[in-house]
């Protein structure tokens, strides 16, 4: 499991279910563009773009208590700060894999909250 479902459920129980669905939908809609920014940063070795794109995605991932992709983006953000692109392709691939798992879990949660 990518999402800490217990924490997610506990923290979102005060919200109207429609808001939870909206948060999920926004992530799903914005995810491709956020990943494109990360791919571009890695391809062009743009440390500032890597930092800002990682930071933005990290913040969104925090909403879902998705520890693995959160930690990867945190690591990528630090790499962006120091302009370190060593092993960045591996991190990006790991992030993509964990986010794809997250998207599947979010779809299940979306159905539960609909």
XYZ file of C-alpha atoms in Angstrom:
114
model
C 0.000 0.000 0.000
C 1.272 3.420 -0.941
C -1.324 5.362 1.073
C -1.424 5.186 4.846
C -5.160 4.591 4.686
C -5.704 4.743 8.442
C -4.112 8.193 8.695
C -5.800 9.337 5.487
C -9.235 8.275 6.756
C -8.645 9.797 10.186
C -7.525 13.154 8.783
C -10.169 13.416 6.067
C -13.140 12.333 8.211
C -13.934 15.969 9.012
C -14.237 16.842 5.319
C -17.289 16.476 3.168
C -16.834 13.455 0.903
C -17.187 15.655 -2.187
C -14.102 17.617 -1.120
C -12.064 14.428 -0.772
C -13.157 13.360 -4.265
C -12.234 16.816 -5.589
C -8.753 16.624 -4.025
C -8.232 13.232 -5.651
C -9.498 14.500 -9.013
C -7.212 17.533 -8.910
C -4.204 15.337 -8.245
C -5.131 12.995 -11.097
C -5.605 15.943 -13.446
C -2.363 17.716 -12.496
C -0.168 14.638 -12.155
C 0.864 14.313 -15.845
C 2.000 17.941 -16.023
C 3.875 17.665 -12.744
C 5.714 14.596 -14.036
C 6.482 16.366 -17.316
C 8.158 19.142 -15.334
C 10.279 16.581 -13.510
C 11.237 14.846 -16.770
C 12.176 18.202 -18.284
C 14.250 19.146 -15.240
C 16.129 15.859 -15.428
C 16.625 16.009 -19.179
C 17.949 19.581 -19.103
C 19.728 19.139 -15.759
C 17.919 22.179 -14.408
C 18.427 22.033 -10.648
C 16.028 24.862 -9.856
C 13.235 23.298 -11.889
C 13.949 19.937 -10.261
C 13.747 21.573 -6.835
C 10.512 23.449 -7.477
C 8.756 20.638 -9.357
C 9.728 18.103 -6.692
C 8.667 20.439 -3.909
C 5.248 21.014 -5.487
C 4.568 17.326 -6.028
C 5.847 16.507 -2.539
C 3.285 18.875 -1.045
C 0.435 17.242 -2.912
C 1.622 13.746 -1.990
C 1.601 14.747 1.669
C -2.192 15.116 1.392
C -2.486 11.395 0.724
C -0.016 10.179 3.338
C 1.856 8.441 0.532
C 5.215 7.913 2.232
C 7.213 6.277 -0.559
C 6.599 8.833 -3.329
C 6.784 11.627 -0.748
C 10.267 10.503 0.317
C 11.402 10.188 -3.306
C 10.271 13.726 -4.120
C 11.913 14.979 -0.938
C 15.180 13.381 -2.072
C 14.765 14.835 -5.569
C 14.113 18.272 -4.107
C 17.389 18.069 -2.181
C 19.201 16.976 -5.348
C 17.751 19.989 -7.130
C 19.058 22.313 -4.432
C 22.589 21.018 -4.952
C 22.304 20.487 -8.734
C 23.074 16.797 -8.224
C 21.748 14.633 -11.047
C 23.532 11.413 -10.111
C 21.069 8.489 -10.159
C 18.236 10.888 -10.973
C 16.857 8.569 -13.677
C 16.474 5.793 -11.113
C 14.691 8.114 -8.704
C 12.402 9.335 -11.464
C 11.541 5.759 -12.473
C 10.864 4.820 -8.834
C 8.681 7.902 -8.449
C 6.696 7.060 -11.562
C 6.137 3.481 -10.378
C 5.027 4.517 -6.901
C 2.774 7.270 -8.262
C 1.121 4.826 -10.646
C 0.381 2.597 -7.642
C -0.899 5.674 -5.813
C -3.248 6.516 -8.690
C -4.765 3.024 -8.490
C -5.268 3.361 -4.738
C -6.748 6.838 -5.172
C -9.263 5.498 -7.671
C -10.380 2.958 -5.066
C -10.648 5.708 -2.429
C -12.522 7.905 -4.880
C -15.133 5.175 -5.329
C -15.414 4.773 -1.539
C -15.959 8.523 -1.087
C -18.367 8.934 -4.044
